[in-house]
C-alpha cells in the first residue's frame, strides 16, 4: 500500500518537453525523467502519437506511391503481406471467386481466405496501428466497403425490390443443417420471407438450433456472391468481436435487410455462421415458398434431429467435439 512517504511525485513531469534536440531536452530538470532527452526517444513518442490516433504525430500514414496496389490507399511500409491475392486487384471489377476447400463461392465477399486465415488474424493485426490515425483505414476494409456499396446498389434496384415485394406476405419453408458433423444436426421450419435478418438470428434460427442469445457474434452470407450480413457497428457487444476480420472485415447491417433479400427462389442457399471464434457453419436452403393464402407469418418448427454442441467448445476439433456424434 502507498503512503505519504512512498507515493510517486508526479509533479516532476509538469515541465516535460518532448524535443528532437539535446539542448531543448528535459534532462536538466531536477528529478525529471530522462524520457525525451534524445531525438530518438522523441521520435518514438511522436510515432506513438500518430500511430495510436492521438493526433499531432509526424508519422501519420499516407498513401504511398509505391503501394502494393494502386486501387487502395496503403500506409508506408505496408506490403500487404499475408493478404489474399484479390486485394491487389481492382475492387470495382472484382468477380466473386471459388473457395478451393469447399468448391463454392467464398462466404467472405467472394474472397477466398481459408489459406490466409493465420496471416489475417496475426500479421495483419500488427498493421492496425499504422492506420488508426488515417481517414481511409486498412486496405482490406477499403476493398470490402467498395464491394458492399456495389451490393447495396443492387439490393436497392427496382428489379430486386419488385421480387422482394412479391414475397413480402409469403412464408418460406427452410432447412438448416450444421456442417461437418454426422449424423446431421438439422431443422425444418416455417418463417416469413419478410423477417429481418437480425430478428431471424435472435428469435428464430439461433433458438431453434439451441444457441445462446446475445452472446456470440454471427454472420449470414449470400452464397450466390459471398455478400456478408451481420451486426456491423454493434459487434463490439459480442465476446468474439476480435475475429471479425476472418469473417469478412465489414458486414452489411443485418437490421436493414430481410430473408428475401438473399433467398428468392426455391433451391437458393445462404450460410449462417454462429460464434466467430468457434465458427459453427450452417447451410440454410429455401425448400418451398408458400402462397399468400397459406402464409400467416408465424414461426413453426416442422422437423429436425440432434442437438448442437456445447457453447465455447472450440469448434468441431475442440474439446472432444470430433466425437460429438457418438
mmCIF file of N, CA and C in Angstrom, residues 196-326:
data_model
loop_
_atom_site.group_PDB
_atom_site.id
_atom_site.type_symbol
_atom_site.label_atom_id
_atom_site.label_comp_id
_atom_site.label_asym_id
_atom_site.label_seq_id
_atom_site.Cartn_x
_atom_site.Cartn_y
_atom_site.Cartn_z
ATOM 1 N N UNK A 196 -36.747 -9.762 -40.723
ATOM 2 C CA UNK A 196 -35.492 -9.049 -40.617
ATOM 3 C C UNK A 196 -34.367 -10.014 -40.213
ATOM 4 N N UNK A 197 -33.178 -9.873 -40.797
ATOM 5 C CA UNK A 197 -32.094 -10.822 -40.539
ATOM 6 C C UNK A 197 -31.619 -10.793 -39.085
ATOM 7 N N UNK A 198 -31.632 -9.639 -38.467
ATOM 8 C CA UNK A 198 -31.266 -9.551 -37.053
ATOM 9 C C UNK A 198 -32.254 -10.349 -36.205
ATOM 10 N N UNK A 199 -33.540 -10.162 -36.486
ATOM 11 C CA UNK A 199 -34.586 -10.901 -35.777
ATOM 12 C C UNK A 199 -34.499 -12.391 -36.078
ATOM 13 N N UNK A 200 -34.182 -12.722 -37.316
ATOM 14 C CA UNK A 200 -34.052 -14.121 -37.729
ATOM 15 C C UNK A 200 -33.008 -14.846 -36.884
ATOM 16 N N UNK A 201 -31.871 -14.189 -36.650
ATOM 17 C CA UNK A 201 -30.825 -14.790 -35.815
ATOM 18 C C UNK A 201 -31.246 -14.835 -34.352
ATOM 19 N N UNK A 202 -31.782 -13.737 -33.855
ATOM 20 C CA UNK A 202 -32.053 -13.604 -32.421
ATOM 21 C C UNK A 202 -33.276 -14.393 -31.958
ATOM 22 N N UNK A 203 -34.313 -14.432 -32.772
ATOM 23 C CA UNK A 203 -35.584 -15.015 -32.336
ATOM 24 C C UNK A 203 -35.940 -16.323 -33.038
ATOM 25 N N UNK A 204 -35.218 -16.653 -34.094
ATOM 26 C CA UNK A 204 -35.618 -17.833 -34.872
ATOM 27 C C UNK A 204 -34.492 -18.865 -34.945
ATOM 28 N N UNK A 205 -33.524 -18.628 -35.814
ATOM 29 C CA UNK A 205 -32.576 -19.688 -36.138
ATOM 30 C C UNK A 205 -31.637 -20.001 -34.974
ATOM 31 N N UNK A 206 -31.226 -18.993 -34.212
ATOM 32 C CA UNK A 206 -30.395 -19.267 -33.041
ATOM 33 C C UNK A 206 -31.102 -20.145 -32.024
ATOM 34 N N UNK A 207 -32.290 -19.746 -31.586
ATOM 35 C CA UNK A 207 -33.017 -20.555 -30.598
ATOM 36 C C UNK A 207 -33.402 -21.952 -31.075
ATOM 37 N N UNK A 208 -33.846 -22.090 -32.325
ATOM 38 C CA UNK A 208 -34.297 -23.425 -32.734
ATOM 39 C C UNK A 208 -33.117 -24.398 -32.891
ATOM 40 N N UNK A 209 -31.923 -23.843 -33.124
ATOM 41 C CA UNK A 209 -30.744 -24.712 -33.179
ATOM 42 C C UNK A 209 -30.196 -24.975 -31.786
ATOM 43 N N UNK A 210 -30.543 -24.127 -30.835
ATOM 44 C CA UNK A 210 -30.091 -24.331 -29.464
ATOM 45 C C UNK A 210 -28.942 -23.446 -29.032
ATOM 46 N N UNK A 211 -28.624 -22.406 -29.812
ATOM 47 C CA UNK A 211 -27.540 -21.499 -29.450
ATOM 48 C C UNK A 211 -28.024 -20.423 -28.482
ATOM 49 N N UNK A 212 -27.090 -19.878 -27.712
ATOM 50 C CA UNK A 212 -27.421 -18.848 -26.721
ATOM 51 C C UNK A 212 -27.728 -17.515 -27.417
ATOM 52 N N UNK A 213 -28.574 -16.722 -26.796
ATOM 53 C CA UNK A 213 -28.915 -15.407 -27.339
ATOM 54 C C UNK A 213 -27.968 -14.345 -26.766
ATOM 55 N N UNK A 214 -27.688 -13.340 -27.596
ATOM 56 C CA UNK A 214 -26.918 -12.163 -27.165
ATOM 57 C C UNK A 214 -25.566 -12.538 -26.553
ATOM 58 N N UNK A 215 -24.902 -13.503 -27.146
ATOM 59 C CA UNK A 215 -23.644 -13.971 -26.581
ATOM 60 C C UNK A 215 -22.514 -13.880 -27.609
ATOM 61 N N UNK A 216 -22.616 -14.685 -28.671
ATOM 62 C CA UNK A 216 -21.578 -14.691 -29.687
ATOM 63 C C UNK A 216 -22.001 -13.908 -30.928
ATOM 64 N N UNK A 217 -20.999 -13.457 -31.681
ATOM 65 C CA UNK A 217 -21.261 -12.826 -32.956
ATOM 66 C C UNK A 217 -21.685 -13.849 -34.000
ATOM 67 N N UNK A 218 -22.109 -13.374 -35.149
ATOM 68 C CA UNK A 218 -22.632 -14.260 -36.190
ATOM 69 C C UNK A 218 -22.600 -13.533 -37.521
ATOM 70 N N UNK A 219 -22.724 -14.263 -38.603
ATOM 71 C CA UNK A 219 -22.856 -13.685 -39.937
ATOM 72 C C UNK A 219 -23.809 -14.537 -40.765
ATOM 73 N N UNK A 220 -24.387 -13.909 -41.782
ATOM 74 C CA UNK A 220 -25.108 -14.597 -42.849
ATOM 75 C C UNK A 220 -24.397 -14.262 -44.148
ATOM 76 N N UNK A 221 -24.284 -15.226 -45.049
ATOM 77 C CA UNK A 221 -23.654 -14.979 -46.347
ATOM 78 C C UNK A 221 -24.566 -15.450 -47.469
ATOM 79 N N UNK A 222 -24.665 -14.619 -48.503
ATOM 80 C CA UNK A 222 -25.392 -14.979 -49.708
ATOM 81 C C UNK A 222 -24.449 -15.828 -50.559
ATOM 82 N N UNK A 223 -24.773 -17.087 -50.740
ATOM 83 C CA UNK A 223 -23.874 -17.995 -51.440
ATOM 84 C C UNK A 223 -23.852 -17.791 -52.953
ATOM 85 N N UNK A 224 -24.642 -16.834 -53.448
ATOM 86 C CA UNK A 224 -24.576 -16.511 -54.877
ATOM 87 C C UNK A 224 -23.395 -15.596 -55.184
ATOM 88 N N UNK A 225 -23.027 -14.748 -54.216
ATOM 89 C CA UNK A 225 -21.933 -13.803 -54.468
ATOM 90 C C UNK A 225 -21.024 -13.567 -53.259
ATOM 91 N N UNK A 226 -21.328 -14.181 -52.121
ATOM 92 C CA UNK A 226 -20.475 -14.045 -50.947
ATOM 93 C C UNK A 226 -20.738 -12.835 -50.083
ATOM 94 N N UNK A 227 -21.774 -12.051 -50.380
ATOM 95 C CA UNK A 227 -22.093 -10.883 -49.558
ATOM 96 C C UNK A 227 -22.302 -11.304 -48.107
ATOM 97 N N UNK A 228 -21.706 -10.557 -47.171
ATOM 98 C CA UNK A 228 -21.787 -10.884 -45.756
ATOM 99 C C UNK A 228 -22.687 -9.883 -45.031
ATOM 100 N N UNK A 229 -23.651 -10.406 -44.300
ATOM 101 C CA UNK A 229 -24.553 -9.601 -43.476
ATOM 102 C C UNK A 229 -24.276 -9.936 -42.002
ATOM 103 N N UNK A 230 -24.362 -8.952 -41.143
ATOM 104 C CA UNK A 230 -24.135 -9.214 -39.728
ATOM 105 C C UNK A 230 -24.341 -7.969 -38.893
ATOM 106 N N UNK A 231 -24.009 -8.051 -37.611
ATOM 107 C CA UNK A 231 -24.221 -6.924 -36.694
ATOM 108 C C UNK A 231 -23.133 -5.877 -36.829
ATOM 109 N N UNK A 232 -22.933 -5.334 -38.025
ATOM 110 C CA UNK A 232 -21.873 -4.367 -38.235
ATOM 111 C C UNK A 232 -22.141 -3.110 -37.424
ATOM 112 N N UNK A 233 -21.147 -2.645 -36.721
ATOM 113 C CA UNK A 233 -21.299 -1.475 -35.871
ATOM 114 C C UNK A 233 -21.698 -1.833 -34.460
ATOM 115 N N UNK A 234 -22.313 -3.001 -34.281
ATOM 116 C CA UNK A 234 -22.738 -3.455 -32.947
ATOM 117 C C UNK A 234 -21.924 -4.651 -32.479
ATOM 118 N N UNK A 235 -20.913 -5.043 -33.273
ATOM 119 C CA UNK A 235 -20.199 -6.287 -32.984
ATOM 120 C C UNK A 235 -19.404 -6.227 -31.681
ATOM 121 N N UNK A 236 -19.063 -5.016 -31.235
ATOM 122 C CA UNK A 236 -18.269 -4.891 -30.014
ATOM 123 C C UNK A 236 -19.007 -5.419 -28.787
ATOM 124 N N UNK A 237 -20.313 -5.590 -28.897
ATOM 125 C CA UNK A 237 -21.087 -6.105 -27.762
ATOM 126 C C UNK A 237 -20.949 -7.621 -27.624
ATOM 127 N N UNK A 238 -20.325 -8.284 -28.611
ATOM 128 C CA UNK A 238 -20.153 -9.728 -28.564
ATOM 129 C C UNK A 238 -18.728 -10.072 -28.128
ATOM 130 N N UNK A 239 -18.567 -11.183 -27.423
ATOM 131 C CA UNK A 239 -17.281 -11.509 -26.835
ATOM 132 C C UNK A 239 -16.242 -11.958 -27.854
ATOM 133 N N UNK A 240 -16.653 -12.249 -29.086
ATOM 134 C CA UNK A 240 -15.724 -12.752 -30.092
ATOM 135 C C UNK A 240 -15.487 -11.751 -31.219
ATOM 136 N N UNK A 241 -15.666 -10.458 -30.925
ATOM 137 C CA UNK A 241 -15.560 -9.429 -31.964
ATOM 138 C C UNK A 241 -14.161 -9.358 -32.572
ATOM 139 N N UNK A 242 -13.129 -9.834 -31.850
ATOM 140 C CA UNK A 242 -11.764 -9.785 -32.378
ATOM 141 C C UNK A 242 -11.567 -10.668 -33.606
ATOM 142 N N UNK A 243 -12.531 -11.560 -33.872
ATOM 143 C CA UNK A 243 -12.428 -12.477 -35.014
ATOM 144 C C UNK A 243 -13.125 -11.939 -36.262
ATOM 145 N N UNK A 244 -13.572 -10.710 -36.221
ATOM 146 C CA UNK A 244 -14.347 -10.166 -37.340
ATOM 147 C C UNK A 244 -13.585 -10.236 -38.665
ATOM 148 N N UNK A 245 -12.275 -9.946 -38.637
ATOM 149 C CA UNK A 245 -11.507 -9.909 -39.877
ATOM 150 C C UNK A 245 -11.493 -11.247 -40.608
ATOM 151 N N UNK A 246 -11.603 -12.351 -39.870
ATOM 152 C CA UNK A 246 -11.586 -13.657 -40.523
ATOM 153 C C UNK A 246 -12.971 -14.049 -41.040
ATOM 154 N N UNK A 247 -13.909 -13.129 -40.940
ATOM 155 C CA UNK A 247 -15.268 -13.401 -41.430
ATOM 156 C C UNK A 247 -15.744 -12.323 -42.403
ATOM 157 N N UNK A 248 -14.818 -11.521 -42.929
ATOM 158 C CA UNK A 248 -15.215 -10.602 -43.988
ATOM 159 C C UNK A 248 -14.932 -9.139 -43.767
ATOM 160 N N UNK A 249 -14.360 -8.750 -42.644
ATOM 161 C CA UNK A 249 -13.924 -7.381 -42.371
ATOM 162 C C UNK A 249 -15.057 -6.368 -42.174
ATOM 163 N N UNK A 250 -16.057 -6.441 -42.981
ATOM 164 C CA UNK A 250 -17.163 -5.466 -42.941
ATOM 165 C C UNK A 250 -18.435 -6.186 -43.357
ATOM 166 N N UNK A 251 -19.532 -5.919 -42.641
ATOM 167 C CA UNK A 251 -20.803 -6.585 -42.927
ATOM 168 C C UNK A 251 -21.856 -5.564 -43.343
ATOM 169 N N UNK A 252 -22.766 -5.968 -44.218
ATOM 170 C CA UNK A 252 -23.984 -5.189 -44.416
ATOM 171 C C UNK A 252 -24.819 -5.345 -43.148
ATOM 172 N N UNK A 253 -25.352 -4.264 -42.658
ATOM 173 C CA UNK A 253 -26.076 -4.283 -41.388
ATOM 174 C C UNK A 253 -27.323 -5.163 -41.487
ATOM 175 N N UNK A 254 -27.352 -6.223 -40.693
ATOM 176 C CA UNK A 254 -28.452 -7.191 -40.797
ATOM 177 C C UNK A 254 -29.794 -6.626 -40.337
ATOM 178 N N UNK A 255 -29.790 -5.490 -39.663
ATOM 179 C CA UNK A 255 -31.050 -4.867 -39.257
ATOM 180 C C UNK A 255 -31.751 -4.183 -40.442
ATOM 181 N N UNK A 256 -31.023 -4.010 -41.537
ATOM 182 C CA UNK A 256 -31.566 -3.288 -42.694
ATOM 183 C C UNK A 256 -32.068 -4.207 -43.801
ATOM 184 N N UNK A 257 -31.931 -5.526 -43.617
ATOM 185 C CA UNK A 257 -32.292 -6.454 -44.689
ATOM 186 C C UNK A 257 -33.116 -7.619 -44.148
ATOM 187 N N UNK A 258 -33.844 -8.273 -45.062
ATOM 188 C CA UNK A 258 -34.727 -9.376 -44.687
ATOM 189 C C UNK A 258 -34.335 -10.643 -45.452
ATOM 190 N N UNK A 259 -34.978 -11.751 -45.093
ATOM 191 C CA UNK A 259 -34.648 -13.035 -45.720
ATOM 192 C C UNK A 259 -34.751 -12.993 -47.244
ATOM 193 N N UNK A 260 -35.787 -12.331 -47.750
ATOM 194 C CA UNK A 260 -35.991 -12.319 -49.198
ATOM 195 C C UNK A 260 -35.000 -11.418 -49.929
ATOM 196 N N UNK A 261 -34.121 -10.731 -49.201
ATOM 197 C CA UNK A 261 -33.018 -10.043 -49.861
ATOM 198 C C UNK A 261 -31.955 -11.041 -50.295
ATOM 199 N N UNK A 262 -31.954 -12.222 -49.680
ATOM 200 C CA UNK A 262 -30.978 -13.256 -50.014
ATOM 201 C C UNK A 262 -31.620 -14.428 -50.737
ATOM 202 N N UNK A 263 -32.737 -14.923 -50.187
ATOM 203 C CA UNK A 263 -33.421 -16.089 -50.741
ATOM 204 C C UNK A 263 -34.652 -15.637 -51.520
ATOM 205 N N UNK A 264 -34.714 -16.006 -52.802
ATOM 206 C CA UNK A 264 -35.854 -15.572 -53.621
ATOM 207 C C UNK A 264 -36.432 -16.689 -54.477
ATOM 208 N N UNK A 265 -35.683 -17.762 -54.630
ATOM 209 C CA UNK A 265 -36.153 -18.882 -55.449
ATOM 210 C C UNK A 265 -35.889 -20.200 -54.727
ATOM 211 N N UNK A 266 -36.782 -21.167 -54.942
ATOM 212 C CA UNK A 266 -36.598 -22.481 -54.348
ATOM 213 C C UNK A 266 -35.227 -23.033 -54.761
ATOM 214 N N UNK A 267 -34.492 -23.509 -53.775
ATOM 215 C CA UNK A 267 -33.141 -24.008 -54.028
ATOM 216 C C UNK A 267 -32.052 -23.024 -53.665
ATOM 217 N N UNK A 268 -32.412 -21.738 -53.484
ATOM 218 C CA UNK A 268 -31.413 -20.746 -53.061
ATOM 219 C C UNK A 268 -30.839 -21.127 -51.696
ATOM 220 N N UNK A 269 -29.550 -20.834 -51.504
ATOM 221 C CA UNK A 269 -28.872 -21.167 -50.249
ATOM 222 C C UNK A 269 -28.207 -19.932 -49.643
ATOM 223 N N UNK A 270 -28.088 -19.956 -48.334
ATOM 224 C CA UNK A 270 -27.316 -18.956 -47.613
ATOM 225 C C UNK A 270 -26.582 -19.667 -46.484
ATOM 226 N N UNK A 271 -25.508 -19.081 -46.016
ATOM 227 C CA UNK A 271 -24.796 -19.677 -44.889
ATOM 228 C C UNK A 271 -25.050 -18.856 -43.637
ATOM 229 N N UNK A 272 -24.940 -19.517 -42.512
ATOM 230 C CA UNK A 272 -25.100 -18.885 -41.207
ATOM 231 C C UNK A 272 -23.938 -19.349 -40.349
ATOM 232 N N UNK A 273 -23.118 -18.419 -39.898
ATOM 233 C CA UNK A 273 -22.008 -18.757 -39.014
ATOM 234 C C UNK A 273 -22.331 -18.241 -37.624
ATOM 235 N N UNK A 274 -22.353 -19.124 -36.662
ATOM 236 C CA UNK A 274 -22.577 -18.739 -35.271
ATOM 237 C C UNK A 274 -21.269 -18.897 -34.502
ATOM 238 N N UNK A 275 -20.900 -17.865 -33.736
ATOM 239 C CA UNK A 275 -19.682 -17.831 -32.926
ATOM 240 C C UNK A 275 -18.485 -17.615 -33.847
ATOM 241 N N UNK A 276 -18.009 -16.387 -33.925
ATOM 242 C CA UNK A 276 -16.930 -16.044 -34.847
ATOM 243 C C UNK A 276 -15.598 -16.666 -34.460
ATOM 244 N N UNK A 277 -15.491 -17.160 -33.238
ATOM 245 C CA UNK A 277 -14.281 -17.856 -32.817
ATOM 246 C C UNK A 277 -14.340 -19.328 -33.144
ATOM 247 N N UNK A 278 -15.394 -20.000 -32.670
ATOM 248 C CA UNK A 278 -15.563 -21.433 -32.950
ATOM 249 C C UNK A 278 -16.010 -21.690 -34.383
ATOM 250 N N UNK A 279 -16.671 -20.708 -34.981
ATOM 251 C CA UNK A 279 -17.089 -20.768 -36.395
ATOM 252 C C UNK A 279 -17.967 -21.977 -36.704
ATOM 253 N N UNK A 280 -19.104 -22.068 -36.044
ATOM 254 C CA UNK A 280 -20.061 -23.132 -36.358
ATOM 255 C C UNK A 280 -20.795 -22.764 -37.650
ATOM 256 N N UNK A 281 -20.499 -23.492 -38.713
ATOM 257 C CA UNK A 281 -21.031 -23.177 -40.041
ATOM 258 C C UNK A 281 -22.309 -23.962 -40.327
ATOM 259 N N UNK A 282 -23.348 -23.257 -40.751
ATOM 260 C CA UNK A 282 -24.632 -23.858 -41.110
ATOM 261 C C UNK A 282 -24.976 -23.497 -42.551
ATOM 262 N N UNK A 283 -25.712 -24.366 -43.201
ATOM 263 C CA UNK A 283 -26.258 -24.070 -44.522
ATOM 264 C C UNK A 283 -27.780 -24.018 -44.428
ATOM 265 N N UNK A 284 -28.357 -22.965 -44.983
ATOM 266 C CA UNK A 284 -29.811 -22.776 -44.983
ATOM 267 C C UNK A 284 -30.296 -22.831 -46.433
ATOM 268 N N UNK A 285 -31.263 -23.700 -46.694
ATOM 269 C CA UNK A 285 -31.788 -23.889 -48.049
ATOM 270 C C UNK A 285 -33.270 -23.545 -48.075
ATOM 271 N N UNK A 286 -33.675 -22.795 -49.097
ATOM 272 C CA UNK A 286 -35.086 -22.476 -49.308
ATOM 273 C C UNK A 286 -35.741 -23.658 -50.024
ATOM 274 N N UNK A 287 -36.600 -24.395 -49.307
ATOM 275 C CA UNK A 287 -37.214 -25.596 -49.881
ATOM 276 C C UNK A 287 -38.570 -25.325 -50.515
ATOM 277 N N UNK A 288 -39.301 -24.340 -49.993
ATOM 278 C CA UNK A 288 -40.657 -24.096 -50.515
ATOM 279 C C UNK A 288 -41.071 -22.661 -50.214
ATOM 280 N N UNK A 289 -41.829 -22.073 -51.141
ATOM 281 C CA UNK A 289 -42.411 -20.747 -50.942
ATOM 282 C C UNK A 289 -43.924 -20.916 -50.917
ATOM 283 N N UNK A 290 -44.535 -20.648 -49.791
ATOM 284 C CA UNK A 290 -45.973 -20.846 -49.647
ATOM 285 C C UNK A 290 -46.748 -19.702 -50.290
ATOM 286 N N UNK A 291 -47.944 -20.022 -50.806
ATOM 287 C CA UNK A 291 -48.823 -18.983 -51.318
ATOM 288 C C UNK A 291 -49.272 -18.070 -50.184
ATOM 289 N N UNK A 292 -49.714 -16.876 -50.545
ATOM 290 C CA UNK A 292 -50.148 -15.918 -49.522
ATOM 291 C C UNK A 292 -51.296 -16.463 -48.683
ATOM 292 N N UNK A 293 -52.226 -17.198 -49.315
ATOM 293 C CA UNK A 293 -53.385 -17.710 -48.569
ATOM 294 C C UNK A 293 -53.015 -18.852 -47.622
ATOM 295 N N UNK A 294 -51.774 -19.344 -47.716
ATOM 296 C CA UNK A 294 -51.315 -20.385 -46.801
ATOM 297 C C UNK A 294 -50.243 -19.851 -45.839
ATOM 298 N N UNK A 295 -50.006 -18.563 -45.913
ATOM 299 C CA UNK A 295 -48.971 -17.938 -45.094
ATOM 300 C C UNK A 295 -49.600 -17.131 -43.965
ATOM 301 N N UNK A 296 -49.028 -17.226 -42.772
ATOM 302 C CA UNK A 296 -49.547 -16.479 -41.622
ATOM 303 C C UNK A 296 -48.446 -15.756 -40.829
ATOM 304 N N UNK A 297 -47.215 -15.796 -41.360
ATOM 305 C CA UNK A 297 -46.068 -15.113 -40.734
ATOM 306 C C UNK A 297 -45.717 -15.660 -39.356
ATOM 307 N N UNK A 298 -46.229 -16.846 -39.028
ATOM 308 C CA UNK A 298 -45.893 -17.459 -37.747
ATOM 309 C C UNK A 298 -44.701 -18.395 -37.917
ATOM 310 N N UNK A 299 -43.896 -18.480 -36.861
ATOM 311 C CA UNK A 299 -42.729 -19.362 -36.878
ATOM 312 C C UNK A 299 -43.138 -20.743 -36.389
ATOM 313 N N UNK A 300 -42.774 -21.757 -37.137
ATOM 314 C CA UNK A 300 -43.159 -23.111 -36.765
ATOM 315 C C UNK A 300 -42.029 -24.084 -37.096
ATOM 316 N N UNK A 301 -41.584 -24.857 -36.111
ATOM 317 C CA UNK A 301 -40.597 -25.903 -36.353
ATOM 318 C C UNK A 301 -41.338 -27.144 -36.827
ATOM 319 N N UNK A 302 -40.979 -27.636 -38.001
ATOM 320 C CA UNK A 302 -41.694 -28.742 -38.617
ATOM 321 C C UNK A 302 -41.030 -30.102 -38.395
ATOM 322 N N UNK A 303 -39.705 -30.094 -38.290
ATOM 323 C CA UNK A 303 -38.983 -31.359 -38.129
ATOM 324 C C UNK A 303 -37.545 -31.044 -37.759
ATOM 325 N N UNK A 304 -36.805 -32.083 -37.399
ATOM 326 C CA UNK A 304 -35.410 -31.866 -37.065
ATOM 327 C C UNK A 304 -34.821 -33.037 -36.300
ATOM 328 N N UNK A 305 -33.502 -32.948 -36.043
ATOM 329 C CA UNK A 305 -32.819 -34.022 -35.313
ATOM 330 C C UNK A 305 -31.525 -33.507 -34.705
ATOM 331 N N UNK A 306 -31.159 -34.099 -33.569
ATOM 332 C CA UNK A 306 -29.880 -33.851 -32.896
ATOM 333 C C UNK A 306 -29.821 -32.463 -32.241
ATOM 334 N N UNK A 307 -28.975 -32.382 -31.199
ATOM 335 C CA UNK A 307 -28.713 -31.118 -30.515
ATOM 336 C C UNK A 307 -27.362 -30.561 -30.944
ATOM 337 N N UNK A 308 -27.221 -29.243 -30.843
ATOM 338 C CA UNK A 308 -25.947 -28.618 -31.173
ATOM 339 C C UNK A 308 -24.913 -28.897 -30.082
ATOM 340 N N UNK A 309 -23.631 -28.816 -30.405
ATOM 341 C CA UNK A 309 -22.575 -28.996 -29.403
ATOM 342 C C UNK A 309 -22.641 -27.902 -28.337
ATOM 343 N N UNK A 310 -21.892 -28.049 -27.251
ATOM 344 C CA UNK A 310 -21.889 -27.045 -26.188
ATOM 345 C C UNK A 310 -21.301 -25.715 -26.660
ATOM 346 N N UNK A 311 -21.739 -24.627 -26.032
ATOM 347 C CA UNK A 311 -21.147 -23.326 -26.290
ATOM 348 C C UNK A 311 -19.683 -23.341 -25.853
ATOM 349 N N UNK A 312 -18.880 -22.512 -26.516
ATOM 350 C CA UNK A 312 -17.476 -22.301 -26.138
ATOM 351 C C UNK A 312 -16.678 -23.600 -26.092
ATOM 352 N N UNK A 313 -16.924 -24.479 -27.058
ATOM 353 C CA UNK A 313 -16.210 -25.757 -27.075
ATOM 354 C C UNK A 313 -15.172 -25.821 -28.189
ATOM 355 N N UNK A 314 -14.786 -24.641 -28.697
ATOM 356 C CA UNK A 314 -13.636 -24.512 -29.607
ATOM 357 C C UNK A 314 -13.818 -25.164 -30.971
ATOM 358 N N UNK A 315 -15.046 -25.214 -31.458
ATOM 359 C CA UNK A 315 -15.262 -25.725 -32.801
ATOM 360 C C UNK A 315 -15.231 -27.236 -32.880
ATOM 361 N N UNK A 316 -15.353 -27.757 -34.092
ATOM 362 C CA UNK A 316 -15.504 -29.187 -34.289
ATOM 363 C C UNK A 316 -14.289 -29.970 -33.811
ATOM 364 N N UNK A 317 -13.106 -29.358 -33.840
ATOM 365 C CA UNK A 317 -11.890 -30.067 -33.422
ATOM 366 C C UNK A 317 -11.530 -29.806 -31.960
ATOM 367 N N UNK A 318 -12.378 -29.093 -31.263
ATOM 368 C CA UNK A 318 -12.024 -28.713 -29.908
ATOM 369 C C UNK A 318 -12.783 -29.464 -28.825
ATOM 370 N N UNK A 319 -12.116 -29.730 -27.728
ATOM 371 C CA UNK A 319 -12.722 -30.253 -26.525
ATOM 372 C C UNK A 319 -13.591 -31.486 -26.750
ATOM 373 N N UNK A 320 -13.143 -32.366 -27.644
ATOM 374 C CA UNK A 320 -13.833 -33.627 -27.833
ATOM 375 C C UNK A 320 -15.017 -33.597 -28.779
ATOM 376 N N UNK A 321 -15.252 -32.471 -29.459
ATOM 377 C CA UNK A 321 -16.411 -32.395 -30.340
ATOM 378 C C UNK A 321 -16.303 -33.307 -31.555
ATOM 379 N N UNK A 322 -15.094 -33.746 -31.900
ATOM 380 C CA UNK A 322 -14.978 -34.660 -33.032
ATOM 381 C C UNK A 322 -15.651 -35.990 -32.728
ATOM 382 N N UNK A 323 -15.908 -36.245 -31.450
ATOM 383 C CA UNK A 323 -16.641 -37.452 -31.058
ATOM 384 C C UNK A 323 -18.082 -37.135 -30.681
ATOM 385 N N UNK A 324 -18.529 -35.932 -30.998
ATOM 386 C CA UNK A 324 -19.839 -35.486 -30.531
ATOM 387 C C UNK A 324 -20.960 -36.395 -31.001
ATOM 388 N N UNK A 325 -20.887 -36.819 -32.255
ATOM 389 C CA UNK A 325 -21.958 -37.667 -32.800
ATOM 390 C C UNK A 325 -22.084 -38.991 -32.057
ATOM 391 N N UNK A 326 -20.972 -39.443 -31.480
ATOM 392 C CA UNK A 326 -21.005 -40.716 -30.761
ATOM 393 C C UNK A 326 -21.706 -40.569 -29.414
#
